Tab-separated table of C-alpha atoms in Angstrom:
chain	number	residue	atom	x	y	z
A	1199	MET	CA	87.698	113.089	74.259
A	1200	THR	CA	85.310	110.419	75.540
A	1201	SER	CA	86.351	107.914	78.164
A	1202	SER	CA	85.588	104.261	78.493
A	1203	PRO	CA	84.904	102.708	81.893
A	1204	VAL	CA	87.337	99.912	81.086
A	1205	SER	CA	90.833	101.303	80.773
A	1206	SER	CA	92.803	100.751	77.592
A	1207	LEU	CA	96.066	101.595	79.330
A	1208	PRO	CA	98.486	98.921	80.554
A	1209	ARG	CA	97.314	97.000	83.576
A	1210	LYS	CA	99.689	98.837	85.881
A	1211	ALA	CA	99.330	102.327	84.484
A	1212	PRO	CA	99.423	104.964	87.249
A	1213	VAL	CA	96.107	105.587	88.976
A	1214	TYR	CA	96.505	109.325	89.488
A	1215	GLY	CA	93.181	109.752	91.245
A	1216	LEU	CA	94.508	107.738	94.174
A	1217	ASP	CA	97.222	110.294	94.871
A	1218	ALA	CA	94.569	112.958	95.431
A	1219	VAL	CA	92.498	110.576	97.565
A	1220	ARG	CA	95.540	109.682	99.685
A	1221	LEU	CA	96.260	113.335	100.354
A	1222	LEU	CA	92.619	114.002	101.224
A	1223	ALA	CA	92.605	111.100	103.695
A	1224	ALA	CA	95.821	112.274	105.348
A	1225	VAL	CA	94.522	115.840	105.627
A	1226	LEU	CA	91.354	114.544	107.298
A	1227	VAL	CA	93.419	112.770	109.950
A	1228	VAL	CA	95.659	115.796	110.511
A	1229	VAL	CA	92.669	118.138	110.780
A	1230	TYR	CA	91.133	115.826	113.366
A	1231	HIS	CA	94.261	115.620	115.519
A	1232	LEU	CA	95.353	119.253	115.259
A	1233	GLY	CA	91.994	120.955	114.774
A	1234	PHE	CA	89.810	119.004	117.173
A	1235	LYS	CA	91.356	116.324	119.377
A	1236	VAL	CA	94.127	118.532	120.770
A	1237	TRP	CA	91.519	121.037	121.973
A	1238	ALA	CA	88.455	118.986	122.778
A	1239	ILE	CA	89.473	115.510	123.978
A	1240	GLU	CA	90.870	115.594	127.502
A	1241	GLY	CA	93.615	113.087	128.227
A	1242	SER	CA	95.051	112.995	124.711
A	1243	MET	CA	98.808	113.553	124.524
A	1244	LEU	CA	98.564	116.920	122.793
A	1245	ASN	CA	95.736	118.111	125.030
A	1246	ALA	CA	97.736	117.215	128.133
A	1247	ALA	CA	100.641	119.272	126.797
A	1248	LEU	CA	98.334	122.138	125.829
A	1249	GLY	CA	96.710	122.252	129.254
A	1250	ALA	CA	93.464	123.770	127.985
A	1251	VAL	CA	90.139	122.476	126.747
A	1252	ILE	CA	87.823	123.954	124.121
A	1253	ALA	CA	84.856	121.621	123.848
A	1254	TYR	CA	83.872	122.964	120.431
A	1255	PRO	CA	86.904	124.504	118.692
A	1256	PRO	CA	86.353	126.511	115.500
A	1257	GLY	CA	85.319	124.271	112.626
A	1258	TRP	CA	84.439	121.378	114.917
A	1259	GLN	CA	81.410	120.463	112.784
A	1260	LEU	CA	83.765	118.847	110.262
A	1261	SER	CA	87.051	118.407	112.105
A	1262	TRP	CA	85.647	116.080	114.780
A	1263	CYS	CA	85.147	113.226	112.293
A	1264	GLY	CA	88.459	113.520	110.443
A	1265	TRP	CA	89.543	110.224	112.016
A	1266	VAL	CA	87.578	108.518	109.239
A	1267	GLY	CA	90.578	109.231	107.003
A	1268	VAL	CA	92.133	106.092	108.520
A	1269	GLN	CA	89.286	103.998	107.145
A	1270	VAL	CA	89.902	105.604	103.758
A	1271	PHE	CA	93.574	104.614	103.989
A	1272	PHE	CA	92.594	100.975	104.470
A	1273	VAL	CA	90.428	101.102	101.342
A	1274	VAL	CA	93.235	102.697	99.338
A	1275	SER	CA	95.698	100.113	100.634
A	1276	GLY	CA	93.444	97.251	99.573
A	1277	ALA	CA	93.091	98.780	96.120
A	1278	VAL	CA	96.781	99.590	95.637
A	1279	ILE	CA	98.031	96.206	96.809
A	1280	ALA	CA	95.504	94.226	94.773
A	1281	TYR	CA	96.389	96.302	91.710
A	1282	SER	CA	100.165	96.403	92.052
A	1283	ALA	CA	100.679	92.787	93.181
A	1284	GLN	CA	99.412	91.331	89.899
A	1285	GLY	CA	102.187	89.361	88.226
A	1286	VAL	CA	104.738	90.267	90.917
A	1287	SER	CA	106.909	87.727	92.726
A	1288	ALA	CA	106.671	87.358	96.488
A	1289	ARG	CA	110.252	88.563	96.857
A	1290	SER	CA	109.669	91.653	94.734
A	1291	PHE	CA	106.468	92.432	96.628
A	1292	ALA	CA	108.250	92.241	99.989
A	1293	LYS	CA	111.110	94.439	98.766
A	1294	ARG	CA	108.721	97.077	97.470
A	1295	ARG	CA	106.699	97.186	100.674
A	1296	ALA	CA	109.810	97.422	102.847
A	1297	ALA	CA	111.272	100.166	100.651
A	1298	ARG	CA	107.990	102.055	100.906
A	1299	LEU	CA	107.568	101.775	104.666
A	1300	LEU	CA	111.062	102.009	106.151
A	1301	PRO	CA	112.597	105.300	104.876
A	1302	ALA	CA	109.764	107.557	106.044
A	1303	LEU	CA	109.524	105.675	109.321
A	1304	LEU	CA	113.245	106.171	110.009
A	1305	ILE	CA	112.878	109.896	109.386
A	1306	ALA	CA	109.681	110.148	111.432
A	1307	CYS	CA	111.268	108.414	114.432
A	1308	ALA	CA	114.308	110.695	114.175
A	1309	ILE	CA	111.911	113.631	114.448
A	1310	ALA	CA	109.605	112.105	117.046
A	1311	PHE	CA	112.293	111.140	119.569
A	1312	PRO	CA	113.653	114.623	120.412
A	1313	VAL	CA	110.180	116.185	120.254
A	1314	ALA	CA	108.790	113.545	122.600
A	1315	VAL	CA	111.590	114.201	125.090
A	1316	LEU	CA	111.861	117.984	124.831
A	1317	VAL	CA	108.255	119.005	124.135
A	1318	PHE	CA	106.084	116.220	125.548
A	1319	ALA	CA	108.381	115.477	128.512
A	1320	VAL	CA	108.680	111.750	127.802
A	1321	PRO	CA	111.653	110.283	129.744
A	1322	PRO	CA	114.539	109.588	127.318
A	1323	GLY	CA	114.727	105.899	128.194
A	1324	GLN	CA	111.015	105.443	127.622
A	1325	ALA	CA	111.174	107.408	124.361
A	1326	ALA	CA	114.058	105.222	123.148
A	1327	TRP	CA	112.094	102.057	123.946
A	1328	LEU	CA	108.998	103.375	122.168
A	1329	ALA	CA	111.098	104.351	119.148
A	1330	LEU	CA	112.649	100.877	119.048
A	1331	LYS	CA	109.199	99.267	119.171
A	1332	THR	CA	108.111	101.489	116.308
A	1333	LEU	CA	111.155	100.828	114.134
A	1334	THR	CA	110.831	97.076	114.637
A	1335	PHE	CA	107.110	97.156	113.755
A	1336	MET	CA	105.981	95.721	117.081
A	1337	PRO	CA	102.273	94.937	116.670
A	1338	TRP	CA	101.293	95.940	120.228
A	1339	GLY	CA	101.698	99.504	121.438
A	1340	PRO	CA	102.361	101.962	122.742
A	1341	TRP	CA	104.687	103.437	120.118
A	1342	ILE	CA	106.514	106.732	119.897
A	1343	ILE	CA	104.146	107.621	117.036
A	1344	GLY	CA	100.657	106.920	118.332
A	1345	GLN	CA	98.968	106.704	114.940
A	1346	PHE	CA	101.453	103.950	114.022
A	1347	TRP	CA	98.812	101.479	115.254
A	1348	THR	CA	97.507	101.171	111.699
A	1349	ILE	CA	100.831	100.037	110.203
A	1350	PRO	CA	100.936	96.554	111.804
A	1351	VAL	CA	97.337	96.093	110.620
A	1352	GLU	CA	98.514	96.915	107.100
A	1353	LEU	CA	101.427	94.507	107.524
A	1354	CYS	CA	99.049	91.676	108.387
A	1355	PHE	CA	97.219	92.329	105.125
A	1356	TYR	CA	100.534	92.431	103.248
A	1357	ALA	CA	101.550	89.133	104.858
A	1358	VAL	CA	98.464	87.389	103.485
A	1359	ILE	CA	99.138	88.792	100.015
A	1360	TRP	CA	102.793	87.729	100.222
A	1361	ALA	CA	101.787	84.198	101.209
A	1362	MET	CA	99.517	83.996	98.170
A	1363	LEU	CA	102.265	85.215	95.865
A	1364	ALA	CA	104.741	82.762	97.377
A	1365	SER	CA	102.319	79.876	96.881
A	1366	GLY	CA	101.723	80.779	93.252
A	1367	ARG	CA	97.969	81.025	93.815
A	1368	ALA	CA	97.591	84.779	93.728
A	1369	ALA	CA	95.330	84.885	90.665
A	1370	ARG	CA	92.577	82.814	92.284
A	1371	GLY	CA	93.508	83.712	95.831
A	1372	MET	CA	92.945	87.451	95.463
A	1373	GLN	CA	89.269	87.019	94.719
A	1374	ALA	CA	88.837	84.498	97.528
A	1375	LEU	CA	90.687	86.805	99.909
A	1376	ALA	CA	88.388	89.728	99.127
A	1377	TRP	CA	85.344	87.572	99.832
A	1378	GLY	CA	86.885	86.159	102.997
A	1379	LEU	CA	87.893	89.543	104.414
A	1380	GLY	CA	84.619	91.219	103.519
A	1381	LEU	CA	82.312	88.524	104.845
A	1382	ALA	CA	84.394	87.913	107.982
A	1383	SER	CA	84.381	91.634	108.795
A	1384	ALA	CA	80.639	91.898	108.138
A	1385	GLY	CA	80.027	88.900	110.379
A	1386	TYR	CA	82.248	90.302	113.118
A	1387	TRP	CA	80.564	93.712	113.215
A	1388	THR	CA	77.105	92.173	113.007
A	1389	ALA	CA	77.979	90.082	116.061
A	1390	VAL	CA	79.200	93.214	117.849
A	1391	ALA	CA	76.088	95.183	116.896
A	1392	THR	CA	73.796	92.444	118.171
A	1393	GLY	CA	75.703	92.045	121.424
A	1394	LEU	CA	77.135	88.611	120.691
A	1395	LEU	CA	80.690	89.966	120.855
A	1396	ALA	CA	82.390	92.870	122.593
A	1397	GLY	CA	83.897	95.181	119.995
A	1398	GLY	CA	87.553	96.113	119.986
A	1399	GLY	CA	90.754	94.409	120.989
A	1400	ARG	CA	94.129	94.464	119.309
A	1401	LEU	CA	94.039	90.837	118.253
A	1402	THR	CA	90.880	91.278	116.189
A	1403	GLU	CA	92.542	94.250	114.486
A	1404	LEU	CA	95.613	92.217	113.575
A	1405	LEU	CA	93.474	89.306	112.383
A	1406	LEU	CA	91.737	91.826	110.075
A	1407	PHE	CA	88.268	91.207	111.477
A	1408	GLN	CA	87.778	94.859	112.341
A	1409	HIS	CA	89.061	96.434	109.121
A	1410	GLY	CA	89.007	93.579	106.633
A	1411	GLY	CA	85.929	94.979	104.921
A	1412	TYR	CA	87.839	98.131	104.000
A	1413	PHE	CA	90.649	96.161	102.384
A	1414	ALA	CA	88.075	94.027	100.570
A	1415	ILE	CA	86.186	96.949	99.093
A	1416	GLY	CA	89.502	98.443	97.994
A	1417	MET	CA	90.282	95.181	96.209
A	1418	LEU	CA	86.922	95.416	94.466
A	1419	CYS	CA	87.718	98.965	93.368
A	1420	ALA	CA	90.957	97.705	91.795
A	1421	ARG	CA	88.975	95.212	89.708
A	1422	LEU	CA	87.097	98.099	88.095
A	1423	GLY	CA	90.286	99.160	86.316
A	1424	ASN	CA	90.426	95.807	84.548
A	1425	GLY	CA	86.740	95.658	83.777
A	1426	ASP	CA	86.249	92.298	85.482
A	1427	LEU	CA	83.795	93.230	88.227
A	1428	ARG	CA	80.741	90.968	88.121
A	1429	ARG	CA	77.225	91.218	89.516
A	1430	ARG	CA	78.050	88.791	92.292
A	1431	HIS	CA	80.609	91.275	93.557
A	1432	LEU	CA	77.757	93.651	94.403
A	1433	VAL	CA	76.817	91.257	97.208
A	1434	LEU	CA	80.339	91.550	98.606
A	1435	ALA	CA	80.307	95.332	98.188
A	1436	LEU	CA	77.031	95.539	100.102
A	1437	ALA	CA	78.472	93.401	102.912
A	1438	CYS	CA	81.543	95.656	103.079
A	1439	VAL	CA	79.667	98.953	103.203
A	1440	THR	CA	77.371	97.484	105.871
A	1441	ALA	CA	80.382	96.382	107.915
A	1442	ALA	CA	81.846	99.868	107.454
A	1443	ALA	CA	78.688	101.498	108.801
A	1444	LEU	CA	78.803	99.341	111.917
A	1445	GLN	CA	82.550	99.875	112.385
A	1446	VAL	CA	82.329	103.656	111.948
A	1447	ARG	CA	79.514	103.818	114.492
A	1448	GLU	CA	81.669	101.944	116.997
A	1449	ALA	CA	84.798	103.945	116.149
A	1450	ALA	CA	82.927	107.196	116.729
A	1451	SER	CA	82.315	106.237	120.348
A	1452	TRP	CA	85.970	105.233	120.790
A	1453	GLU	CA	87.394	108.354	119.207
A	1454	MET	CA	85.089	110.731	121.052
A	1455	ALA	CA	86.143	109.394	124.481
A	1456	GLY	CA	82.745	109.823	126.100
A	1457	ARG	CA	81.527	112.686	123.919
A	1458	ALA	CA	78.104	111.130	123.299
A	1459	ASP	CA	76.898	114.368	121.711
A	1460	LEU	CA	79.356	113.857	118.857
A	1461	ALA	CA	79.505	110.063	118.767
A	1462	GLY	CA	75.819	110.147	117.850
A	1463	ARG	CA	76.688	112.052	114.695
A	1464	TRP	CA	78.546	109.063	113.247
A	1465	PRO	CA	76.411	109.016	110.038
A	1466	LEU	CA	78.295	112.153	108.939
A	1467	ALA	CA	81.640	110.353	109.296
A	1468	TYR	CA	80.228	107.364	107.456
A	1469	GLY	CA	78.900	109.582	104.661
A	1470	ILE	CA	82.338	111.172	104.229
A	1471	TRP	CA	83.958	107.745	104.075
A	1472	LEU	CA	81.395	106.502	101.561
A	1473	ALA	CA	81.885	109.548	99.322
A	1474	ILE	CA	85.676	109.252	99.317
A	1475	THR	CA	85.462	105.499	98.723
A	1476	ALA	CA	83.378	106.309	95.658
A	1477	LEU	CA	86.271	108.500	94.495
A	1478	VAL	CA	88.611	105.504	94.850
A	1479	ALA	CA	86.288	103.457	92.661
A	1480	LEU	CA	86.034	106.250	90.088
A	1481	SER	CA	89.821	106.598	90.054
A	1482	PHE	CA	90.029	103.053	88.708
A	1483	LEU	CA	86.895	103.124	86.580
A	1484	TYR	CA	88.076	106.181	84.632
A	1485	ARG	CA	91.788	105.627	85.043
A	1486	ASP	CA	92.630	106.383	81.404
A	1487	ALA	CA	90.581	109.588	81.226
A	1488	ILE	CA	92.094	110.874	84.458
A	1489	ALA	CA	95.596	109.980	83.254
A	1490	VAL	CA	95.125	112.013	80.069
A	1491	ARG	CA	93.820	115.059	81.902
A	1492	ALA	CA	96.331	114.825	84.749
A	1493	LYS	CA	99.395	114.311	82.583
A	1494	ARG	CA	100.758	117.830	82.962
A	1495	PHE	CA	100.237	117.651	86.733
A	1496	SER	CA	101.463	114.080	87.132
A	1497	GLY	CA	104.657	115.079	88.954
A	1498	ALA	CA	102.797	117.218	91.475
A	1499	LEU	CA	100.153	114.545	91.988
A	1500	ARG	CA	102.796	111.889	92.495
A	1501	LEU	CA	104.625	114.033	95.050
A	1502	ALA	CA	101.337	114.691	96.853
A	1503	GLY	CA	100.679	110.956	97.000
A	1504	LEU	CA	104.182	110.184	98.261
A	1505	SER	CA	103.956	112.877	100.941
A	1506	THR	CA	100.868	111.383	102.591
A	1507	TYR	CA	102.723	108.633	104.463
A	1508	PRO	CA	105.263	111.051	105.987
A	1509	LEU	CA	102.426	113.471	106.761
A	1510	TYR	CA	100.534	110.753	108.584
A	1511	LEU	CA	103.621	109.815	110.612
A	1512	ILE	CA	104.995	113.244	111.556
A	1513	HIS	CA	102.032	115.562	112.028
A	1514	ILE	CA	101.622	114.960	115.763
A	1515	HIS	CA	105.246	115.815	116.520
A	1516	VAL	CA	105.911	118.479	113.892
A	1517	GLY	CA	102.452	120.030	113.798
A	1518	GLY	CA	101.861	119.467	117.488
A	1519	ALA	CA	105.062	121.255	118.475
A	1520	ILE	CA	104.145	124.221	116.263
A	1521	LEU	CA	100.610	124.285	117.635
A	1522	LEU	CA	101.784	124.316	121.235
A	1523	ALA	CA	104.183	127.162	120.500
A	1524	ALA	CA	101.512	129.161	118.674
A	1525	ALA	CA	98.640	128.352	121.072
A	1526	PRO	CA	98.745	131.819	122.738
A	1527	LEU	CA	97.732	133.293	119.365
A	1528	GLY	CA	94.456	131.404	119.480
A	1529	PRO	CA	93.184	128.085	118.107
A	1530	VAL	CA	92.779	129.175	114.485
A	1531	PRO	CA	96.274	130.679	113.941
A	1532	ALA	CA	97.824	127.810	115.902
A	1533	PHE	CA	95.976	125.223	113.824
A	1534	LEU	CA	96.835	126.902	110.506
A	1535	GLY	CA	100.502	127.147	111.451
A	1536	ALA	CA	100.566	123.517	112.548
A	1537	MET	CA	98.890	122.394	109.314
A	1538	ALA	CA	101.267	124.413	107.148
A	1539	GLY	CA	104.325	123.160	109.018
A	1540	SER	CA	103.193	119.538	108.798
A	1541	LEU	CA	102.466	119.771	105.073
A	1542	LEU	CA	105.751	121.485	104.246
A	1543	ALA	CA	107.752	119.022	106.319
A	1544	SER	CA	106.070	116.021	104.673
A	1545	LEU	CA	106.677	117.434	101.193
A	1546	ALA	CA	110.343	118.016	102.038
A	1547	ILE	CA	110.663	114.450	103.302
A	1548	ALA	CA	109.027	112.983	100.189
A	1549	ALA	CA	110.985	115.164	97.771
A	1550	TRP	CA	114.471	115.230	99.311
A	1551	LEU	CA	114.977	112.969	102.302
A	1552	GLU	CA	113.194	109.758	101.340
A	1553	PRO	CA	114.686	109.177	97.839
A	1554	PRO	CA	118.301	108.608	98.979
A	1555	LEU	CA	117.066	106.451	101.851
A	1556	HIS	CA	115.044	104.389	99.382
A	1557	VAL	CA	118.270	103.611	97.539
A	1558	VAL	CA	120.009	102.562	100.748
A	1559	VAL	CA	117.088	100.430	101.950
A	1560	ARG	CA	116.696	98.696	98.581
A	1561	ALA	CA	120.423	97.935	98.476
A	1562	ALA	CA	120.355	96.570	102.022
A	1563	ILE	CA	117.322	94.399	101.274
A	1564	GLY	CA	118.970	93.104	98.120
A	1565	GLN	CA	122.131	92.219	100.008
A	1566	VAL	CA	120.170	90.377	102.701
A	1567	GLY	CA	118.250	88.520	100.004
A	1568	ARG	CA	121.426	87.458	98.200
A	1569	ARG	CA	122.961	86.185	101.430
A	1570	ALA	CA	119.802	84.263	102.265
A	1571	MET	CA	119.825	82.628	98.836
A	1572	ALA	CA	123.521	81.777	99.146
A	1573	LEU	CA	123.121	79.908	102.454
A	1574	PRO	CA	121.520	76.765	100.981
A	1575	ARG	CA	124.242	76.562	98.341
A	1576	LEU	CA	126.965	76.915	100.978
A	1577	ARG	CA	125.403	74.188	103.104
A	1578	ALA	CA	125.072	71.930	100.087
A	1579	GLY	CA	128.711	72.488	99.222
């Protein structure tokens, strides 16, 4: 069966390739934290608990740059939101995002709190405060889940999309937003690269200057599924991939915490990001062909995609606790056990624990929405 680049399926047909990409991105991050950072980066939470340093743990040639999975997540988020928000009301969009984010976060915090206290020796009062900051989506850290820093960045992107939907200008606004995010991010990183600005800072993350190019290129990938990508969009794509190169180079120095020997290898991390981003684009370009071939595995693919968010949230506390317990066996057995435990726990959360919580969260959101809508009528009466 031949495939056409422009999908003949409904506009919101499942994009099964993204589920595989999500899982790959999450695994990259987990491999970095549990296979490299815990052993090689002094001062990290897990390394402090481990109390040992291996400058070059087994498999370091690939594991050291697994942090680039975060950049992949931003691309996927831009693509998914641009694709799924078409024709959706602002209220429906907000409900869906809340129902997607909250259940796994509740479970992850319930896991993280006792592990932080009992394994990482965080004082209970401090752990409770960090958990509260996490559950209330405080944009400034620290949080009980360190990698949570990306979620407020995502929320800022969602907020812009919601505002467009609420204004009724989403159709035209989406394209303008992609251009704005991409060019602003390219300009920001060019200024950093030329010394006009100092890179970093939480505010520039929340304002989407640092990662806006990733969201923008994801939005361009989503357009491939509808066949409406034009030549002018190549200019935007070039700006985004240039911004990504500059951002990855800077991120390499941040992540390596003074490891100049590895920070200088940033082109490898960038190449991995570029290759996986190409997979995101292909997932939309050949959406129909992939859907036909993946039909018998659609349930497994969907579960894999749903498990990536819990995996991202829990792997430090679940996998880290296993790794610390198994550390006397050596880095390889400890890492494999931590990986297996993290994956199994995330699958269990996605398959059994999240679904009933989704129902509860959706009902609660609906009730809040109905009460909010009833207030004006009560005041008028």
